[in-house]
Tab-separated table of C-alpha atoms in Angstrom:
chain	number	residue	atom	x	y	z
N	54	UNK	CA	0.092	0.203	-0.189
N	55	UNK	CA	1.545	3.533	-0.509
N	56	UNK	CA	0.202	6.655	-0.034
N	57	UNK	CA	1.374	8.349	-3.122
N	58	UNK	CA	-1.535	5.762	-4.894
N	59	UNK	CA	-4.179	6.817	-2.698
N	60	UNK	CA	-3.947	10.340	-1.999
N	61	UNK	CA	-1.519	12.073	-4.822
N	62	UNK	CA	1.658	13.418	-4.359
N	63	UNK	CA	0.325	16.567	-2.033
N	64	UNK	CA	-0.032	13.816	0.504
N	65	UNK	CA	2.754	12.244	0.487
N	66	UNK	CA	5.179	14.811	1.309
N	67	UNK	CA	2.771	16.148	4.265
N	68	UNK	CA	3.778	12.570	5.432
N	69	UNK	CA	7.086	13.549	5.242
N	70	UNK	CA	7.109	16.521	6.768
N	71	UNK	CA	4.845	14.733	9.255
N	72	UNK	CA	7.615	12.189	9.720
N	73	UNK	CA	9.774	14.844	9.841
N	74	UNK	CA	8.726	16.461	12.343
N	75	UNK	CA	8.315	13.743	14.796
N	76	UNK	CA	11.766	12.809	14.030
N	77	UNK	CA	12.897	16.346	15.251
N	78	UNK	CA	14.946	17.285	12.176
N	79	UNK	CA	13.117	19.998	11.116
N	80	UNK	CA	14.234	23.699	11.975
N	81	UNK	CA	12.766	25.848	14.095
N	82	UNK	CA	10.759	27.744	12.131
N	83	UNK	CA	9.698	24.471	9.939
N	84	UNK	CA	8.446	22.751	13.337
N	85	UNK	CA	6.308	26.251	14.615
N	86	UNK	CA	4.577	26.178	10.761
N	87	UNK	CA	4.493	22.164	11.303
N	88	UNK	CA	2.841	22.728	15.265
N	89	UNK	CA	0.420	25.611	13.086
N	90	UNK	CA	-1.040	22.940	11.156
N	91	UNK	CA	-1.223	20.425	13.557
N	92	UNK	CA	-3.760	22.517	15.395
N	93	UNK	CA	-5.473	23.571	12.188
N	94	UNK	CA	-5.480	20.674	10.180
N	95	UNK	CA	-7.023	17.453	11.442
N	96	UNK	CA	-5.738	15.387	8.453
N	97	UNK	CA	-2.453	16.371	9.185
N	98	UNK	CA	-2.396	16.002	13.211
N	99	UNK	CA	-3.084	12.284	12.357
N	100	UNK	CA	-0.116	11.863	10.003
N	101	UNK	CA	1.881	13.261	12.812
N	102	UNK	CA	0.072	10.909	15.443
N	103	UNK	CA	0.671	7.584	12.802
N	104	UNK	CA	4.355	8.710	12.854
N	105	UNK	CA	4.343	9.284	16.620
N	106	UNK	CA	3.165	5.974	17.219
N	107	UNK	CA	5.504	4.137	14.185
N	108	UNK	CA	8.776	5.733	15.915
N	109	UNK	CA	7.625	5.508	19.684
N	110	UNK	CA	9.439	1.974	20.549
N	111	UNK	CA	12.752	4.142	19.747
N	112	UNK	CA	11.787	6.043	22.845
N	113	UNK	CA	12.250	2.665	24.921
N	114	UNK	CA	15.988	3.932	24.927
N	115	UNK	CA	14.684	6.964	27.158
N	116	UNK	CA	17.053	5.640	30.460
N	117	UNK	CA	14.478	6.826	33.318
N	118	UNK	CA	16.497	9.522	35.531
N	119	UNK	CA	14.519	10.983	38.953
N	120	UNK	CA	13.976	14.516	38.378
N	121	UNK	CA	14.955	16.754	42.015
N	122	UNK	CA	11.979	17.047	43.645
N	123	UNK	CA	12.150	20.944	43.617
N	124	UNK	CA	10.896	20.237	39.836
N	125	UNK	CA	7.142	19.255	41.568
N	126	UNK	CA	7.283	21.938	44.102
N	127	UNK	CA	7.785	24.465	41.035
N	128	UNK	CA	5.487	22.861	38.750
N	129	UNK	CA	2.824	22.875	41.993
N	130	UNK	CA	3.638	26.577	42.652
N	131	UNK	CA	3.124	27.177	38.598
N	132	UNK	CA	-0.009	25.872	38.233
N	133	UNK	CA	-1.514	26.243	41.993
N	134	UNK	CA	-0.305	29.229	42.865
N	135	UNK	CA	-2.614	30.562	45.685
N	136	UNK	CA	-1.055	27.805	47.346
N	137	UNK	CA	2.141	29.761	47.439
N	138	UNK	CA	3.143	31.442	50.774
N	139	UNK	CA	5.042	33.874	48.842
N	140	UNK	CA	1.705	34.889	47.214
N	141	UNK	CA	0.222	38.369	46.820
N	142	UNK	CA	0.387	40.419	49.695
N	143	UNK	CA	-2.664	40.518	52.805
N	144	UNK	CA	-3.372	44.240	51.590
N	145	UNK	CA	-6.847	42.811	51.051
N	146	UNK	CA	-8.299	39.265	50.350
N	147	UNK	CA	-11.003	40.972	47.971
N	148	UNK	CA	-8.330	42.514	45.871
N	149	UNK	CA	-5.999	39.436	45.797
N	150	UNK	CA	-5.741	37.563	42.418
N	151	UNK	CA	-4.975	34.344	44.523
N	152	UNK	CA	-8.421	34.783	46.493
N	153	UNK	CA	-10.171	34.505	42.881
N	154	UNK	CA	-8.093	31.687	41.461
N	155	UNK	CA	-8.211	29.654	44.616
N	156	UNK	CA	-12.013	30.367	44.239
N	157	UNK	CA	-12.487	29.500	41.099
N	158	UNK	CA	-10.009	25.975	41.434
N	159	UNK	CA	-12.011	25.306	44.143
N	160	UNK	CA	-15.552	24.956	42.009
N	161	UNK	CA	-13.319	23.371	39.521
N	162	UNK	CA	-12.478	20.905	41.994
N	163	UNK	CA	-15.943	20.073	43.284
N	164	UNK	CA	-17.005	19.297	39.642
N	165	UNK	CA	-14.222	17.184	39.201
N	166	UNK	CA	-14.479	15.480	42.772
N	167	UNK	CA	-18.049	14.633	41.779
N	168	UNK	CA	-16.841	13.098	38.221
N	169	UNK	CA	-13.774	11.222	39.691
N	170	UNK	CA	-15.720	9.919	42.723
N	171	UNK	CA	-16.395	6.299	41.449
N	172	UNK	CA	-12.191	6.151	41.135
N	173	UNK	CA	-11.551	7.655	44.427
N	174	UNK	CA	-14.699	5.312	46.372
N	175	UNK	CA	-14.665	1.738	44.867
N	176	UNK	CA	-18.490	1.257	44.759
N	177	UNK	CA	-20.152	-1.875	45.964
N	178	UNK	CA	-21.929	-1.985	42.116
N	179	UNK	CA	-20.213	-1.855	38.940
N	180	UNK	CA	-20.056	1.596	38.105
N	181	UNK	CA	-20.229	2.415	34.250
N	182	UNK	CA	-17.893	5.253	32.745
N	183	UNK	CA	-17.849	5.639	29.313
N	184	UNK	CA	-15.870	8.458	27.511
N	185	UNK	CA	-15.962	9.267	23.714
N	186	UNK	CA	-14.172	11.850	21.911
N	187	UNK	CA	-16.091	14.379	19.275
N	188	UNK	CA	-14.677	15.209	16.382
N	189	UNK	CA	-15.062	14.803	12.305
N	190	UNK	CA	-12.817	15.868	9.273
N	191	UNK	CA	-14.679	17.809	7.810
N	192	UNK	CA	-14.036	20.425	10.545
N	193	UNK	CA	-11.552	21.258	13.644
N	194	UNK	CA	-14.387	20.954	16.339
N	195	UNK	CA	-13.424	18.638	18.983
N	196	UNK	CA	-15.378	18.078	22.367
N	197	UNK	CA	-14.271	15.506	25.105
N	198	UNK	CA	-17.397	13.257	26.831
N	199	UNK	CA	-17.358	11.361	29.759
N	200	UNK	CA	-20.794	9.523	30.578
N	201	UNK	CA	-21.029	9.087	34.570
N	202	UNK	CA	-23.743	6.450	35.006
N	203	UNK	CA	-23.707	7.044	38.936
N	204	UNK	CA	-24.223	10.838	38.519
N	205	UNK	CA	-26.673	10.222	35.742
N	206	UNK	CA	-24.879	12.979	33.729
N	207	UNK	CA	-22.335	13.664	30.776
N	208	UNK	CA	-19.313	16.122	31.179
N	209	UNK	CA	-18.393	17.947	28.458
N	210	UNK	CA	-15.050	19.740	27.685
N	211	UNK	CA	-14.500	21.839	24.686
N	212	UNK	CA	-10.874	21.081	23.014
N	213	UNK	CA	-11.057	23.071	19.761
N	214	UNK	CA	-13.230	24.941	17.219
N	215	UNK	CA	-15.761	28.343	16.872
N	216	UNK	CA	-18.757	28.440	15.635
N	217	UNK	CA	-19.637	30.952	13.270
N	218	UNK	CA	-21.363	34.115	14.577
N	219	UNK	CA	-24.640	33.842	15.708
N	220	UNK	CA	-24.782	30.314	15.834
N	221	UNK	CA	-24.907	27.974	18.815
N	222	UNK	CA	-23.576	23.803	19.203
N	223	UNK	CA	-26.163	21.064	20.082
N	224	UNK	CA	-25.369	17.911	21.549
N	225	UNK	CA	-27.098	14.852	19.910
N	226	UNK	CA	-27.701	11.432	21.250
N	227	UNK	CA	-28.010	8.897	17.911
N	228	UNK	CA	-29.126	5.545	18.264
N	229	UNK	CA	-28.797	2.919	14.941
N	230	UNK	CA	-31.259	4.194	13.020
N	231	UNK	CA	-33.707	6.332	14.922
N	232	UNK	CA	-34.033	10.094	14.871
N	233	UNK	CA	-31.464	12.091	16.937
N	234	UNK	CA	-32.487	12.943	20.246
N	235	UNK	CA	-31.234	16.408	21.128
N	236	UNK	CA	-29.311	16.486	24.611
N	237	UNK	CA	-29.607	20.643	24.808
N	238	UNK	CA	-27.096	23.444	23.421
N	239	UNK	CA	-23.870	22.944	24.796
N	240	UNK	CA	-21.048	25.673	25.563
N	241	UNK	CA	-17.505	26.780	23.489
N	242	UNK	CA	-14.652	27.681	25.458
N	243	UNK	CA	-15.786	26.095	28.747
N	244	UNK	CA	-16.802	22.734	30.381
N	245	UNK	CA	-20.240	21.582	31.032
N	246	UNK	CA	-22.201	18.687	32.427
N	247	UNK	CA	-26.030	17.835	31.024
N	248	UNK	CA	-28.116	15.575	32.796
N	249	UNK	CA	-29.869	12.608	31.398
N	250	UNK	CA	-32.802	10.724	31.941
N	251	UNK	CA	-33.075	7.066	32.512
N	252	UNK	CA	-34.182	5.945	28.964
N	253	UNK	CA	-31.412	8.403	27.473
N	254	UNK	CA	-28.695	6.259	29.818
N	255	UNK	CA	-30.055	3.100	28.432
N	256	UNK	CA	-29.570	4.119	25.205
N	257	UNK	CA	-25.902	5.205	25.986
N	258	UNK	CA	-25.099	2.096	27.671
N	259	UNK	CA	-26.125	0.101	24.481
N	260	UNK	CA	-24.022	2.248	22.554
N	261	UNK	CA	-25.288	4.976	20.622
N	262	UNK	CA	-23.367	7.858	19.047
N	263	UNK	CA	-22.775	11.070	20.542
N	264	UNK	CA	-23.080	14.185	17.867
N	265	UNK	CA	-22.582	17.631	17.635
N	266	UNK	CA	-24.563	19.954	15.232
N	267	UNK	CA	-24.541	23.794	14.175
N	268	UNK	CA	-27.702	25.223	15.049
N	269	UNK	CA	-29.874	28.609	15.278
N	270	UNK	CA	-29.542	30.417	18.456
N	271	UNK	CA	-31.100	28.292	21.315
N	272	UNK	CA	-30.650	25.420	19.382
N	273	UNK	CA	-32.976	23.597	16.702
N	274	UNK	CA	-36.239	25.103	15.874
N	275	UNK	CA	-37.682	21.719	14.751
N	276	UNK	CA	-36.354	18.930	17.330
N	277	UNK	CA	-34.278	17.588	14.509
N	278	UNK	CA	-30.486	18.824	13.493
N	279	UNK	CA	-30.814	21.207	11.173
N	280	UNK	CA	-27.226	21.887	10.432
N	281	UNK	CA	-24.567	20.103	9.572
N	282	UNK	CA	-22.683	17.634	12.201
N	283	UNK	CA	-19.071	19.300	12.821
N	284	UNK	CA	-18.229	16.758	15.496
N	285	UNK	CA	-18.960	12.830	16.136
N	286	UNK	CA	-18.241	10.144	18.338
N	287	UNK	CA	-18.453	6.844	20.277
N	288	UNK	CA	-18.499	6.093	23.617
N	289	UNK	CA	-15.643	3.524	24.917
N	290	UNK	CA	-15.178	2.019	28.632
N	291	UNK	CA	-12.740	3.144	30.561
X	128	UNK	CA	1.818	0.922	36.045
X	129	UNK	CA	-0.049	-0.543	33.158
X	130	UNK	CA	-1.600	1.680	30.144
X	131	UNK	CA	-4.734	1.261	30.849
X	132	UNK	CA	-4.033	2.547	34.618
X	133	UNK	CA	-2.320	5.773	32.790
X	134	UNK	CA	-5.003	6.150	30.749
X	135	UNK	CA	-7.099	6.933	33.890
X	136	UNK	CA	-4.516	9.008	35.058
X	137	UNK	CA	-4.844	11.088	32.537
X	138	UNK	CA	-8.430	11.248	31.797
X	139	UNK	CA	-8.823	12.088	35.998
X	140	UNK	CA	-6.165	14.744	34.886
X	141	UNK	CA	-8.249	16.268	32.102
X	142	UNK	CA	-11.098	16.614	35.096
X	143	UNK	CA	-8.701	18.720	36.995
X	144	UNK	CA	-8.162	16.203	39.476
X	145	UNK	CA	-5.160	16.821	40.752
X	146	UNK	CA	-4.596	13.759	43.088
X	147	UNK	CA	-4.646	11.602	40.013
X	148	UNK	CA	-2.059	14.241	38.474
X	149	UNK	CA	0.027	13.772	41.530
X	150	UNK	CA	0.212	10.187	40.943
X	151	UNK	CA	0.741	10.405	36.976
X	152	UNK	CA	3.977	12.722	38.139
X	153	UNK	CA	4.749	9.793	40.451
X	154	UNK	CA	4.744	7.611	37.620
X	155	UNK	CA	6.425	9.368	34.647
X	156	UNK	CA	8.338	12.000	35.386
X	157	UNK	CA	11.430	9.383	35.779
X	158	UNK	CA	10.798	8.622	31.556
X	159	UNK	CA	10.157	11.771	30.688
X	160	UNK	CA	12.988	13.495	32.656
X	161	UNK	CA	14.556	10.682	30.510
X	162	UNK	CA	13.311	12.440	27.283
X	163	UNK	CA	14.492	16.001	28.530
X	164	UNK	CA	17.957	14.945	29.653
X	165	UNK	CA	19.053	13.390	26.574
X	166	UNK	CA	17.477	15.842	24.006
X	167	UNK	CA	18.687	18.851	26.424
X	168	UNK	CA	21.986	17.417	27.735
X	169	UNK	CA	21.699	19.709	30.066
X	170	UNK	CA	20.481	19.514	33.579
X	171	UNK	CA	19.088	23.083	34.854
X	172	UNK	CA	17.674	23.256	31.582
X	173	UNK	CA	15.884	19.249	31.449
X	174	UNK	CA	14.475	20.471	34.818
X	175	UNK	CA	12.984	23.888	33.711
X	176	UNK	CA	12.046	21.654	30.511
X	177	UNK	CA	10.496	19.031	32.660
X	178	UNK	CA	8.329	22.100	34.928
X	179	UNK	CA	6.969	23.472	31.333
X	180	UNK	CA	5.906	19.695	30.162
X	181	UNK	CA	3.464	18.787	33.121
X	182	UNK	CA	2.397	22.210	32.875
X	183	UNK	CA	1.311	21.560	29.324
X	184	UNK	CA	-0.446	17.733	30.752
X	185	UNK	CA	-2.242	19.303	33.143
X	186	UNK	CA	-3.728	21.411	30.662
X	187	UNK	CA	-4.114	19.572	27.796
X	188	UNK	CA	-4.775	16.566	29.251
X	189	UNK	CA	-8.035	16.411	27.587
X	190	UNK	CA	-6.235	16.340	24.162
X	191	UNK	CA	-5.136	12.527	25.042
X	192	UNK	CA	-8.957	11.324	24.164
X	193	UNK	CA	-8.165	12.890	20.726
X	194	UNK	CA	-5.144	10.806	20.152
X	195	UNK	CA	-4.244	7.191	18.906
X	196	UNK	CA	-1.088	6.879	20.949
X	197	UNK	CA	-0.635	4.659	23.663
X	198	UNK	CA	-0.586	7.175	26.990
X	199	UNK	CA	2.917	6.621	27.582
X	200	UNK	CA	3.535	7.184	24.325
X	201	UNK	CA	1.537	10.423	24.111
X	202	UNK	CA	3.221	11.722	27.119
X	203	UNK	CA	6.830	10.902	25.785
X	204	UNK	CA	6.321	13.089	22.389
X	205	UNK	CA	4.967	15.778	24.589
X	206	UNK	CA	8.528	15.792	26.098
X	207	UNK	CA	10.208	15.096	23.041
X	208	UNK	CA	8.807	18.100	21.508
X	209	UNK	CA	8.769	20.081	23.706
X	210	UNK	CA	12.772	19.260	24.276
X	211	UNK	CA	13.227	19.678	20.564
X	212	UNK	CA	11.357	22.887	20.321
X	213	UNK	CA	13.592	24.183	23.077
X	214	UNK	CA	16.146	23.323	22.017
X	215	UNK	CA	15.902	24.363	18.398
X	216	UNK	CA	15.283	28.007	19.704
X	217	UNK	CA	18.752	28.347	21.722
X	218	UNK	CA	21.611	29.124	19.699
X	219	UNK	CA	25.021	26.717	20.833
X	220	UNK	CA	24.527	22.807	21.726
X	221	UNK	CA	26.127	22.209	24.761
X	222	UNK	CA	28.946	20.033	23.176
X	223	UNK	CA	30.589	18.647	25.547
X	224	UNK	CA	28.025	17.514	27.721
X	225	UNK	CA	26.775	15.785	24.415
X	226	UNK	CA	30.203	13.936	23.726
X	227	UNK	CA	29.962	12.614	27.191
X	228	UNK	CA	26.181	11.376	26.322
X	229	UNK	CA	27.735	9.768	23.062
X	230	UNK	CA	29.113	7.210	25.016
X	231	UNK	CA	26.108	6.544	27.630
X	232	UNK	CA	23.765	4.660	25.327
X	233	UNK	CA	23.317	4.545	21.278
X	234	UNK	CA	20.684	1.991	20.889
X	235	UNK	CA	19.177	-0.702	22.762
X	236	UNK	CA	20.876	-4.208	22.440
X	237	UNK	CA	18.400	-7.543	20.426
X	238	UNK	CA	17.268	-8.213	24.347
X	239	UNK	CA	15.510	-4.547	24.554
X	240	UNK	CA	13.913	-5.005	21.691
X	241	UNK	CA	13.118	-8.159	22.893
X	242	UNK	CA	11.282	-7.498	25.936
X	243	UNK	CA	9.550	-4.523	24.496
X	244	UNK	CA	7.774	-6.243	22.739
X	245	UNK	CA	6.633	-7.615	18.751
X	246	UNK	CA	6.118	-3.835	18.194
X	247	UNK	CA	9.000	-2.988	19.350
X	248	UNK	CA	11.109	-5.648	17.581
X	249	UNK	CA	9.539	-4.683	14.541
X	250	UNK	CA	11.289	-0.949	14.189
X	251	UNK	CA	14.398	-2.100	15.214
X	252	UNK	CA	14.428	-4.957	12.401
X	253	UNK	CA	13.389	-2.796	9.864
X	254	UNK	CA	15.914	-0.364	10.814
X	255	UNK	CA	18.609	-3.203	10.481
X	256	UNK	CA	17.569	-3.349	6.820
X	257	UNK	CA	18.931	0.346	6.588
X	258	UNK	CA	22.669	1.190	6.275
X	259	UNK	CA	24.346	1.209	9.012
X	260	UNK	CA	24.923	5.162	9.329
X	261	UNK	CA	21.324	5.524	7.652
X	262	UNK	CA	19.863	3.354	10.963
X	263	UNK	CA	22.512	5.633	13.296
X	264	UNK	CA	21.482	8.942	11.715
X	265	UNK	CA	17.299	7.958	11.850
X	266	UNK	CA	17.619	6.817	16.113
X	267	UNK	CA	20.160	9.712	17.077
X	268	UNK	CA	17.472	11.982	15.445
X	269	UNK	CA	14.454	10.638	17.240
X	270	UNK	CA	16.826	10.214	20.511
X	271	UNK	CA	18.298	13.543	20.426
X	272	UNK	CA	16.322	15.881	18.476
X	273	UNK	CA	19.055	16.826	16.030
X	274	UNK	CA	18.458	18.869	13.142
X	275	UNK	CA	19.254	18.156	9.640
X	276	UNK	CA	22.264	21.011	10.024
X	277	UNK	CA	23.679	19.087	12.742
X	278	UNK	CA	23.596	15.616	11.127
X	279	UNK	CA	24.636	16.810	7.845
X	280	UNK	CA	27.928	18.310	9.976
X	281	UNK	CA	28.124	15.140	11.904
X	282	UNK	CA	28.413	12.807	8.644
X	283	UNK	CA	30.472	15.823	7.138
X	284	UNK	CA	27.662	15.907	4.305
X	285	UNK	CA	25.731	18.474	2.991
X	286	UNK	CA	22.542	19.655	3.851
X	287	UNK	CA	20.135	18.302	1.364
X	288	UNK	CA	22.324	15.279	0.824
X	289	UNK	CA	21.194	14.137	4.483
X	290	UNK	CA	17.671	15.368	3.770
X	291	UNK	CA	17.141	13.149	0.916
X	292	UNK	CA	19.306	10.306	3.150
X	293	UNK	CA	16.784	10.521	6.058
X	294	UNK	CA	13.832	11.072	4.033
X	295	UNK	CA	14.637	8.083	1.617
X	296	UNK	CA	14.890	6.023	4.906
X	297	UNK	CA	11.604	6.983	6.610
X	298	UNK	CA	9.714	6.131	3.670
X	299	UNK	CA	11.837	2.528	3.613
X	300	UNK	CA	11.337	2.536	7.170
X	301	UNK	CA	7.340	3.449	6.505
X	302	UNK	CA	7.037	0.482	3.594
X	303	UNK	CA	8.788	-2.448	6.150
X	304	UNK	CA	6.343	-1.444	9.094
X	305	UNK	CA	3.502	-2.099	6.838
X	306	UNK	CA	4.612	-5.186	5.286
C-alpha cells in the first residue's frame, strides 16, 4: 500500500513533513509551521500521530532519570499558585487575584470530585463510565465527553473549534436508525455537564453515538438537527 | 503500571483532579525527565523543560482522548517535542555534555528490543534493513532531536544530501513497518 496511489503527491509530501517533524530534524521555523498545521488541520495531525506511533518504540532507549523534588514543587507553584506562601500581599483578600483563583479552583475541584468519585471510592455495584472524543474530518471542532452513570450526566469539555457568529452547538444522541435525540445546546470554550434521563442512559449504555451540530441560537427549532454535524464519536469504556 | 492505569490518570487529570495528576507525575516523571535530559544535554534546562511539560500535561490532558497514541507514547511525545522546540530555539548546543552522553546509550541491544514487545522488535528489525550509518542517523535524530544541519555536520555531507538520505530512510521504514 502506498499513500501516493491513494492520496496523490501532496499527501505524500505532507506525510514526509509529518515524519520529519516527529523525527525532530526540522528547523525552528519549519517546526513552528508544522505545529500550527497540527492545530488547524486534522488530517495532518493524524499523519503526525501515525509517525509518533511508528517511531515510539525507539523511545525505549531513553533511560529514566529521577528528577529532583524541587521540580514538582515548582510545577505546583506554577499551576496552583494560590497555595504559595509568598503569594500576593495580604493588603485585601477581596483584591487578591490568588483569592479569586482559589475560588475558581475550588469550584472546578468540586466538579472534578463529583466526576472522579467512582474512582476514588470503589462502589458497591459496578459503575459505568464511558468516554468519547467527538471530532469529524470536515471540521476542527473537538469535544471530550465523559458519561457518568452514577451521576446521571455527561460531562463535556470543549477542546477546539469555534462556531460562526450567531450560531450555537447542539449535542445529539443517535441510536441506530432512530431519529436523533437532543441533549441541548452546549457551550464553547468551557466545560459543562448535561443531565440525562434513565431512557437516555439506557441508549448510551447500548452504544448510541454522540454528535454535535451547528444550529440557530438557542438550538434547533425543529427538534431535529438542521445544520451540519461538526463532531461525532462513540463512547468507549475506560 | 499498566497503560490502562495511565490512561485513567490522564483522563482524571483532564478533569482537574490533582490527586490523579500527582500520581501521574510520580509514575511517569522519571521517564519524561530521561527524555528531556537526553535531548537537552543540560540538567538545569531539562528541569525547566520538565516543569513546562507537566504544566502542558495538566492543561492539555483532554487532548489525549483525540489521539490514537498509547498513553506513555502520548506523554513522551509531549516531552520530546517540547525539548526539541527548546533546543531549536537555543543558539549553541552544549557540545561538551553531548560528547559525554554520546558514549552512554546509542541504541538498545537485541535483548531490550525483545523485551519491549513485537512492535518494538519490528522497528528495530526495519532499522536493520537500512545501511548502518542511516539507521544510526535515524536513531540519533529521534533520541536527541538533532536537526538536518547538525546531522549534516556530523556526517560531513551537504545538508541536502542529509535530507535526501533521511527522507528515503523514513519512506523505507514506513514500507517495512506496513509489510
